[in-house]
PDB file of C-alpha atoms and ligand atoms in Angstrom:
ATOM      1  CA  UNK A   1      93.274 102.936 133.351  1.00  0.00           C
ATOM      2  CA  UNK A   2      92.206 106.273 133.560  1.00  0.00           C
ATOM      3  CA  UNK A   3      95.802 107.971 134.490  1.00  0.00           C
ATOM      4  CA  UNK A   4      97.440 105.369 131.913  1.00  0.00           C
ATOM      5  CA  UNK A   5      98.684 107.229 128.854  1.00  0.00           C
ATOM      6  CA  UNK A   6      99.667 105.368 125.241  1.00  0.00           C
ATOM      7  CA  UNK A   7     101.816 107.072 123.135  1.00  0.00           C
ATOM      8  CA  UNK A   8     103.929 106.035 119.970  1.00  0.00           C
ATOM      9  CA  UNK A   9     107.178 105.249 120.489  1.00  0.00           C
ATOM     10  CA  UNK A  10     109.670 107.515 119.097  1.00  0.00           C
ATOM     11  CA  UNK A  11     113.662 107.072 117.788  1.00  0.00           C
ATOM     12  CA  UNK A  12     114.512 108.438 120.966  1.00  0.00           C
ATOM     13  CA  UNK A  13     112.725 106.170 123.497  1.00  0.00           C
ATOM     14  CA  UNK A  14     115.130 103.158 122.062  1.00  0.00           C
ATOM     15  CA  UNK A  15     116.593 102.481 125.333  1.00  0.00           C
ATOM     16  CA  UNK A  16     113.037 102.381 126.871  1.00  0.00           C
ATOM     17  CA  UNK A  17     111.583 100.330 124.381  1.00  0.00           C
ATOM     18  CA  UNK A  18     114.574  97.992 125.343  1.00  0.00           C
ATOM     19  CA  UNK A  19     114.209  97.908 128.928  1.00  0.00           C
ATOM     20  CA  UNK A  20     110.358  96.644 128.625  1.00  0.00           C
ATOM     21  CA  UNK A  21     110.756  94.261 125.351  1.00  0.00           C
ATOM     22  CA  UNK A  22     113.556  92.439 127.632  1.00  0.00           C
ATOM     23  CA  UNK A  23     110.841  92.871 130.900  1.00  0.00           C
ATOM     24  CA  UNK A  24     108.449  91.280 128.677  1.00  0.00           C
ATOM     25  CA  UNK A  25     110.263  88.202 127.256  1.00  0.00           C
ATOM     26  CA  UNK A  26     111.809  87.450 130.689  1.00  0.00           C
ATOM     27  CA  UNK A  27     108.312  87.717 132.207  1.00  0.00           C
ATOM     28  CA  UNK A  28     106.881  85.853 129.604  1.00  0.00           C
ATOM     29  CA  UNK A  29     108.687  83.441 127.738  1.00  0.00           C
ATOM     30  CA  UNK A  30     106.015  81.652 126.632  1.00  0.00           C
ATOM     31  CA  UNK A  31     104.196  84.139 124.871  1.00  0.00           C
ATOM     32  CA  UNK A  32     106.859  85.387 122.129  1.00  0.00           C
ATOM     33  CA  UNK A  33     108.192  83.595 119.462  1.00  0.00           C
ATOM     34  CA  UNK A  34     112.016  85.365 120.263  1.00  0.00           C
ATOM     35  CA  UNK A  35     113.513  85.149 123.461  1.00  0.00           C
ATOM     36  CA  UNK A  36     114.752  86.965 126.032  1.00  0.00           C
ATOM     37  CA  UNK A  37     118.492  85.528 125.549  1.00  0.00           C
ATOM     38  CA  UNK A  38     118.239  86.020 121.932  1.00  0.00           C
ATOM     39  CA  UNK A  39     116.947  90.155 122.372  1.00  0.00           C
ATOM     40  CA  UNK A  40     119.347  90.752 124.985  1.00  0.00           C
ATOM     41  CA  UNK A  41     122.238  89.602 122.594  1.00  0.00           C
ATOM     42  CA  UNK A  42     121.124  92.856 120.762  1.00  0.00           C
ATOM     43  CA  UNK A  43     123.389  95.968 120.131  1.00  0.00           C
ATOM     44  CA  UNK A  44     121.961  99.617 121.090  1.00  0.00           C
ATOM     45  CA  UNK A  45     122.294 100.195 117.332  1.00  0.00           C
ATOM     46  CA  UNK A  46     119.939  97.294 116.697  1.00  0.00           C
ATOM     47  CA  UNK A  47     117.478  98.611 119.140  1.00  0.00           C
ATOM     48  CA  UNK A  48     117.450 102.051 117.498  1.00  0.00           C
ATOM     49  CA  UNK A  49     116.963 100.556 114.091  1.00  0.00           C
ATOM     50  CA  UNK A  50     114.124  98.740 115.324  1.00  0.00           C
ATOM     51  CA  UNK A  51     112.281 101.450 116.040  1.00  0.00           C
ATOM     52  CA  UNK A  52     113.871 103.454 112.742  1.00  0.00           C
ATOM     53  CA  UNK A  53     110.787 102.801 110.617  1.00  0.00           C
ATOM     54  CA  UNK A  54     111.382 105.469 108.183  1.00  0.00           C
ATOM     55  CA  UNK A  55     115.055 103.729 107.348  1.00  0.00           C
ATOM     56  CA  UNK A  56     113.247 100.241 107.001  1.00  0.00           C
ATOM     57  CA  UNK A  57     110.520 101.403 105.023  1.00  0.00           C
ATOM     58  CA  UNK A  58     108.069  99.506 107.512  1.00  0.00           C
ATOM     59  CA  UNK A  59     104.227 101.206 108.116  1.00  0.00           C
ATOM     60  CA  UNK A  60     104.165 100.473 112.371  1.00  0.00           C
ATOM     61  CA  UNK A  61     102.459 101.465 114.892  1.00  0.00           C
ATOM     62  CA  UNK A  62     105.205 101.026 118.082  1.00  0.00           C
ATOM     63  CA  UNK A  63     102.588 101.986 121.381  1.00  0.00           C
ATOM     64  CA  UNK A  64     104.387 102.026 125.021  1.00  0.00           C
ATOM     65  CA  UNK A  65     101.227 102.660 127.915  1.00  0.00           C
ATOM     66  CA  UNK A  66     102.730 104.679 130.665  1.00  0.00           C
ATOM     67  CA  UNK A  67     101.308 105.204 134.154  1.00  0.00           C
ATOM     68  CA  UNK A  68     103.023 107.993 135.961  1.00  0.00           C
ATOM     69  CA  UNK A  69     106.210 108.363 133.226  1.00  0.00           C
ATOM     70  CA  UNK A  70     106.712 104.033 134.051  1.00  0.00           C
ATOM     71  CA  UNK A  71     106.365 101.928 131.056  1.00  0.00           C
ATOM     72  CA  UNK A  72     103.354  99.255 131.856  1.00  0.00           C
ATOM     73  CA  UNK A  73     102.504  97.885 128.488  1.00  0.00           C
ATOM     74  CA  UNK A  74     103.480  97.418 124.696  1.00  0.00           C
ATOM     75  CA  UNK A  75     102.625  96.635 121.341  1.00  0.00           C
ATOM     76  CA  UNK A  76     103.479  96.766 117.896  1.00  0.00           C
ATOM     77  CA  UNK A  77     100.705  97.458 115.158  1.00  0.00           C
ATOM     78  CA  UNK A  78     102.882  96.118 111.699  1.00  0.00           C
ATOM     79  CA  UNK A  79     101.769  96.413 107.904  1.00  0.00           C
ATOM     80  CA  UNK A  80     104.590  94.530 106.474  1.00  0.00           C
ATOM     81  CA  UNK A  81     104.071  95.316 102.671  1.00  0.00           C
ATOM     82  CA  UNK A  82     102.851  99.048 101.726  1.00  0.00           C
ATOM     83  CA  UNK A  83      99.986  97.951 100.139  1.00  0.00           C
ATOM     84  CA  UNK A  84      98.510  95.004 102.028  1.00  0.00           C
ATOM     85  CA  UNK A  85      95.413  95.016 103.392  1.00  0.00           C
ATOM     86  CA  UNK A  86      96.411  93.176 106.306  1.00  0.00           C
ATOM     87  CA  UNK A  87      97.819  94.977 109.465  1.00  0.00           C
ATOM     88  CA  UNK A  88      99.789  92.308 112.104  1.00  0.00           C
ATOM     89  CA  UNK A  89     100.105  92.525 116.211  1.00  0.00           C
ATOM     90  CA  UNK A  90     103.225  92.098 117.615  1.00  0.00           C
ATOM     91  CA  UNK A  91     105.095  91.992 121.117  1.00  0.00           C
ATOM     92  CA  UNK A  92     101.569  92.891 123.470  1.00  0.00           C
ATOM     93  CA  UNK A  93     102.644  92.941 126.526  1.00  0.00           C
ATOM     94  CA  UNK A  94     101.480  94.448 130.020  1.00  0.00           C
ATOM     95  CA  UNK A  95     103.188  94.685 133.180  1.00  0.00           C
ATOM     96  CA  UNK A  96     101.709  92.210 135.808  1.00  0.00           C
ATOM     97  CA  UNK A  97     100.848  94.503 138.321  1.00  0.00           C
ATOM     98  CA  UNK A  98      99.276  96.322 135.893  1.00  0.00           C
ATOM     99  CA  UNK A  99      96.896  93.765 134.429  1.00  0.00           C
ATOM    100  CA  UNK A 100      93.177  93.736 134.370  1.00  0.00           C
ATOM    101  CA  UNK A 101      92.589  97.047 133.904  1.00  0.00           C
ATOM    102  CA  UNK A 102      91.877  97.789 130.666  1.00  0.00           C
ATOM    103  CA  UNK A 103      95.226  98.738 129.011  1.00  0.00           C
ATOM    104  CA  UNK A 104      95.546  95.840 126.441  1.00  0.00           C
ATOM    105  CA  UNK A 105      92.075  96.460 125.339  1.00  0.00           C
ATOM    106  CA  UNK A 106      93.399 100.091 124.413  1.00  0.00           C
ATOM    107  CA  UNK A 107      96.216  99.111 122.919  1.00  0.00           C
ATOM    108  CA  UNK A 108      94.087  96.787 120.578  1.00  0.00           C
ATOM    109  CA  UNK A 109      91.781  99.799 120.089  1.00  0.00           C
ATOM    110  CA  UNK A 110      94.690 102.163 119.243  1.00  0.00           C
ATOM    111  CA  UNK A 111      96.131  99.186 116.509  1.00  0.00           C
ATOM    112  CA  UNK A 112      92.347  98.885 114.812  1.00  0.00           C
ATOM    113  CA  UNK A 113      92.112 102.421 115.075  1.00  0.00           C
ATOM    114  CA  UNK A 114      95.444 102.744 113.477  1.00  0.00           C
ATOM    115  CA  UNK A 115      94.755  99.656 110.952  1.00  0.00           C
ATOM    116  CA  UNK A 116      91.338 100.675 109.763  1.00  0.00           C
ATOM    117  CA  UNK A 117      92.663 104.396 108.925  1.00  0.00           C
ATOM    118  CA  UNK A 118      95.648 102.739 106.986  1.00  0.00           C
ATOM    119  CA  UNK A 119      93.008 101.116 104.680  1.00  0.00           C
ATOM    120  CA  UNK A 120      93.136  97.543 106.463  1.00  0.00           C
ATOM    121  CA  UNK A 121      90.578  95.314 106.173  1.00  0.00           C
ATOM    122  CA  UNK A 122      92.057  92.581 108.805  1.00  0.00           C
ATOM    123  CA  UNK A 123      93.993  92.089 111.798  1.00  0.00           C
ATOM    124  CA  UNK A 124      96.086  89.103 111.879  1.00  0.00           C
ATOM    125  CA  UNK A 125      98.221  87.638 115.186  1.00  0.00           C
ATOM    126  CA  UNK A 126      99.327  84.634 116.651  1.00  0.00           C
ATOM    127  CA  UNK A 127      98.725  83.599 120.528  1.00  0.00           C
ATOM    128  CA  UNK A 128      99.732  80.772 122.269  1.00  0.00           C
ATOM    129  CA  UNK A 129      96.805  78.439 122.485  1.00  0.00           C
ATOM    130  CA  UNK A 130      97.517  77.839 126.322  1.00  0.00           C
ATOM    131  CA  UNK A 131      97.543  80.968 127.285  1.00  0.00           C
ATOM    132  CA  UNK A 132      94.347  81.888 128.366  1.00  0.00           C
ATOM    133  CA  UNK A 133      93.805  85.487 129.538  1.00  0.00           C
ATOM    134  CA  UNK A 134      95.198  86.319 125.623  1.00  0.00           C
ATOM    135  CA  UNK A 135      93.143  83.873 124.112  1.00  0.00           C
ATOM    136  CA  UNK A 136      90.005  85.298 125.770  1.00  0.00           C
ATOM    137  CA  UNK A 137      91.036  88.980 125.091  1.00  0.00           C
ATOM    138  CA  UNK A 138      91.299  88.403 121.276  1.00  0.00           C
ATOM    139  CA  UNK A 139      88.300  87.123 121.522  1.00  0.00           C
ATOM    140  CA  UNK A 140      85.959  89.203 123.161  1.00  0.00           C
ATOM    141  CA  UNK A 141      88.154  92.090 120.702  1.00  0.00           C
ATOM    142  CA  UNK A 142      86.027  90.213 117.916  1.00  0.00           C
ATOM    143  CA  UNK A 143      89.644  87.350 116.969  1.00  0.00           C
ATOM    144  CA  UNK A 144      88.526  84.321 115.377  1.00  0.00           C
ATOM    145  CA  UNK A 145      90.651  81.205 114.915  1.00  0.00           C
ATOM    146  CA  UNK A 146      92.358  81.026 111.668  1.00  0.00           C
ATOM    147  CA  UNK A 147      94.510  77.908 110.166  1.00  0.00           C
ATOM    148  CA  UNK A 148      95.908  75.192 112.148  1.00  0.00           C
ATOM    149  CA  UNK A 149      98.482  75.659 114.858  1.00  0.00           C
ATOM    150  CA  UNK A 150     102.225  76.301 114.694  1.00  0.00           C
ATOM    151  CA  UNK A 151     104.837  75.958 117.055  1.00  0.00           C
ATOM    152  CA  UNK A 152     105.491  78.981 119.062  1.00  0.00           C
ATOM    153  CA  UNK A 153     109.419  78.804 117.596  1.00  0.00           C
ATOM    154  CA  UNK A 154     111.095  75.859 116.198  1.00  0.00           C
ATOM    155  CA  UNK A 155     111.567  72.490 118.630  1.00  0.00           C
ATOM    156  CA  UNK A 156     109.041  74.200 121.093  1.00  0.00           C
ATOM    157  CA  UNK A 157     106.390  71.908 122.715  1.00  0.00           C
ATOM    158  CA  UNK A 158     103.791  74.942 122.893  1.00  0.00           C
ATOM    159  CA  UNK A 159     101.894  75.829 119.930  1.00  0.00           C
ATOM    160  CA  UNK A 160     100.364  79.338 118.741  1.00  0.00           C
ATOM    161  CA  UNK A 161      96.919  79.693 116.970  1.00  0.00           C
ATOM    162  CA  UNK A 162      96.902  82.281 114.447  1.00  0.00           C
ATOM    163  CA  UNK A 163      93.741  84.534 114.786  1.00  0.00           C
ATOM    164  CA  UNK A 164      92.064  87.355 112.486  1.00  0.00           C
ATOM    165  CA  UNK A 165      89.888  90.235 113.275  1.00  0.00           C
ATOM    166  CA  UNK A 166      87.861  91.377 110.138  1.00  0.00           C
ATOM    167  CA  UNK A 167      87.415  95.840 109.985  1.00  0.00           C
ATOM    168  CA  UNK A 168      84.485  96.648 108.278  1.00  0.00           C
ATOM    169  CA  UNK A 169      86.949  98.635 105.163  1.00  0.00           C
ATOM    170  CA  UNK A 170      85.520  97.080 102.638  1.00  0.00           C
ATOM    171  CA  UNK A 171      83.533  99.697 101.230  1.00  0.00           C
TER     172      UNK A 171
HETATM  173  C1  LIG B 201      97.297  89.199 127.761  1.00  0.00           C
HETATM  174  C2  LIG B 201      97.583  90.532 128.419  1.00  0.00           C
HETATM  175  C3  LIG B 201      98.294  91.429 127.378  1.00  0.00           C
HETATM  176  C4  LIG B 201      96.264  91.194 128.838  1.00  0.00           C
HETATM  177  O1  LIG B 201      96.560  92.493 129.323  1.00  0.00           O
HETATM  178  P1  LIG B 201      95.559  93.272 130.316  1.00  0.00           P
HETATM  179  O2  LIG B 201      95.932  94.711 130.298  1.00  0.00           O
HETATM  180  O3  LIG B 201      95.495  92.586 131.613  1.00  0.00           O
HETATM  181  O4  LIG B 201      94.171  93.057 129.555  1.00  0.00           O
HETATM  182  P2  LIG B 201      92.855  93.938 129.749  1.00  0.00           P
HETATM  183  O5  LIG B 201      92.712  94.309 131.178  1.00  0.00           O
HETATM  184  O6  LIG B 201      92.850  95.037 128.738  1.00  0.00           O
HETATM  185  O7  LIG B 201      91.726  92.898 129.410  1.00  0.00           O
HETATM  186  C5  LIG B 201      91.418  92.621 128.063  1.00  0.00           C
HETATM  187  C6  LIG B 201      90.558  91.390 127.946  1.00  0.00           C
HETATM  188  O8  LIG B 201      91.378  90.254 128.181  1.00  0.00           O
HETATM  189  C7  LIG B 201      90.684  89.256 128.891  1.00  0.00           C
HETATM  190  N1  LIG B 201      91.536  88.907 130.031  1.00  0.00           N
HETATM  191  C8  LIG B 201      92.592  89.622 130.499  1.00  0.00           C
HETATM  192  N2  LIG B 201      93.166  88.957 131.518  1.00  0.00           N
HETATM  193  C9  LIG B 201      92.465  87.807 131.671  1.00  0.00           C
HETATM  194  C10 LIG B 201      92.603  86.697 132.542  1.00  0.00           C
HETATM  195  N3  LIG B 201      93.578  86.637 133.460  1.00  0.00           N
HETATM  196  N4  LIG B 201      91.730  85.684 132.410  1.00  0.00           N
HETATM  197  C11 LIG B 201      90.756  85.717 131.468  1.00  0.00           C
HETATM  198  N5  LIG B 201      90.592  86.753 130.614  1.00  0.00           N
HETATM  199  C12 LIG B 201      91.433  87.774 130.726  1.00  0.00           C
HETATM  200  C13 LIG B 201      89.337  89.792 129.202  1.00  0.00           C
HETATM  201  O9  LIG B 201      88.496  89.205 128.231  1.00  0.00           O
HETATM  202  C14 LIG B 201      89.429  91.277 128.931  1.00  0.00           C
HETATM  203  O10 LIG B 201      88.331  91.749 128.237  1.00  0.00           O
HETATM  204  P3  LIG B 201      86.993  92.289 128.948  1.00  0.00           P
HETATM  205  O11 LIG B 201      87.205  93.764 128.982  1.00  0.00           O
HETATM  206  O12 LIG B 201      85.983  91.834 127.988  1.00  0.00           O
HETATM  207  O13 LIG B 201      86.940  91.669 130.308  1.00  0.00           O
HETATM  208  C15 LIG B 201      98.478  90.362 129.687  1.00  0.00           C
HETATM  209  O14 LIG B 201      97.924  89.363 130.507  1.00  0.00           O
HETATM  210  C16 LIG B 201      99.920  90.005 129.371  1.00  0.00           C
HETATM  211  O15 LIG B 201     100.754  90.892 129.146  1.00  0.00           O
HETATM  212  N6  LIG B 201     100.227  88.696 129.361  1.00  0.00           N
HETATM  213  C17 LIG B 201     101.608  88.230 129.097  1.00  0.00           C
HETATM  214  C18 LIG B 201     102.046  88.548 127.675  1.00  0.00           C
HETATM  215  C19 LIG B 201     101.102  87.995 126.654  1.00  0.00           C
HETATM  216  O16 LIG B 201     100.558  86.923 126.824  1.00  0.00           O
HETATM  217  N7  LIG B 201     100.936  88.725 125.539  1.00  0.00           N
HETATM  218  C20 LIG B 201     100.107  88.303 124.434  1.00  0.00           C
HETATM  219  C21 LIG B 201     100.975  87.875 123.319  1.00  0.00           C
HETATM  220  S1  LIG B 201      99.988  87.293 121.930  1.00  0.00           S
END
């Protein structure tokens, strides 16, 4: 983990950010609610607006983890409304090879980091309840369960479980 770098993701890495949001939905199609056929229908203008957050008016925190200038992980930190006090995790994702070394765990830390500085008092997400190397990372990052489960997108046999972390912003 140690020569693994996480940066924010600028306008200009659109075509990188691309490249490993298709790697991750073909790599993992059961652990997004879009798909990889759906994202790769995209335009390069719709991949630069995505990561246009001043021109949507969206508080994100859009994290690539790089080892030796190759993308190996991502994830989205989102606060949908300006002032809600809930902070969302999108599109976590780390390259296979790559796994088991620490570099979800500090892309979670860099999101509550983020989350808790933004004023946030929870984390909310939704995993799919079968896969378990997620399932046990949210929890040992202090997830609980939250409502009953949804289907990961509509018709799909698999189902997510939503899950919040509570940051102690209360005060
Ligand atoms: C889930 C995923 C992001 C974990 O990434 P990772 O970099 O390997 O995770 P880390 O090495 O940081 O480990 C984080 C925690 O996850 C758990 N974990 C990770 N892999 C695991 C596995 N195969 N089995 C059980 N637990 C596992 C451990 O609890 C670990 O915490 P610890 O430090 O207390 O041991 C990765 O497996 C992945 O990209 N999976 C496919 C995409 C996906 O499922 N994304 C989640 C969408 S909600």
């Amino acid at each position: 983990m140690s020569d693994v770098k996480i940066r924010l993701l600028t306008l200009q890495d659109w075509r990188l950010y691309k490249s490993i949001r298709l790697t991750s939905l073909e790599d993992s199609p059961d652990s997004f609610g879009s798909t990889y056929e759906h994202e790769a229908a995209l335009s390069d203008a719709e991949w630069l607006a995505r990561l246009d957050l001043e021109f949507r008016g969206l508080e994100a925190l859009p994290l690539v983890a790089e080892l030796a200038g190759h993308a190996v992980g991502l994830a989205w930190g989102v606060i949908h409304e300006p002032a809600s006090k809930t902070a969302h995790i999108y599109q976590m994702w780390v390259s296979p090879t790559q796994r088991g070394k620490g570099i979800a765990n500090s892309l979670l830390s860099e999101i509550t980091a983020w989350a808790f500085h933004k004023g946030c008092e929870r984390i909310a997400l939704a995993v799919t309840a079968s896969n378990e190397a997620a399932v046990r990372m949210y929890h040992s990052s202090g997830y609980l369960p939250t409502g009953s489960l949804e289907e990961l997108r509509s018709g799909s046999a698999l189902m997510v479980q939503p899950m919040v972390k509570r940051l102690d912003n209360t005060k």
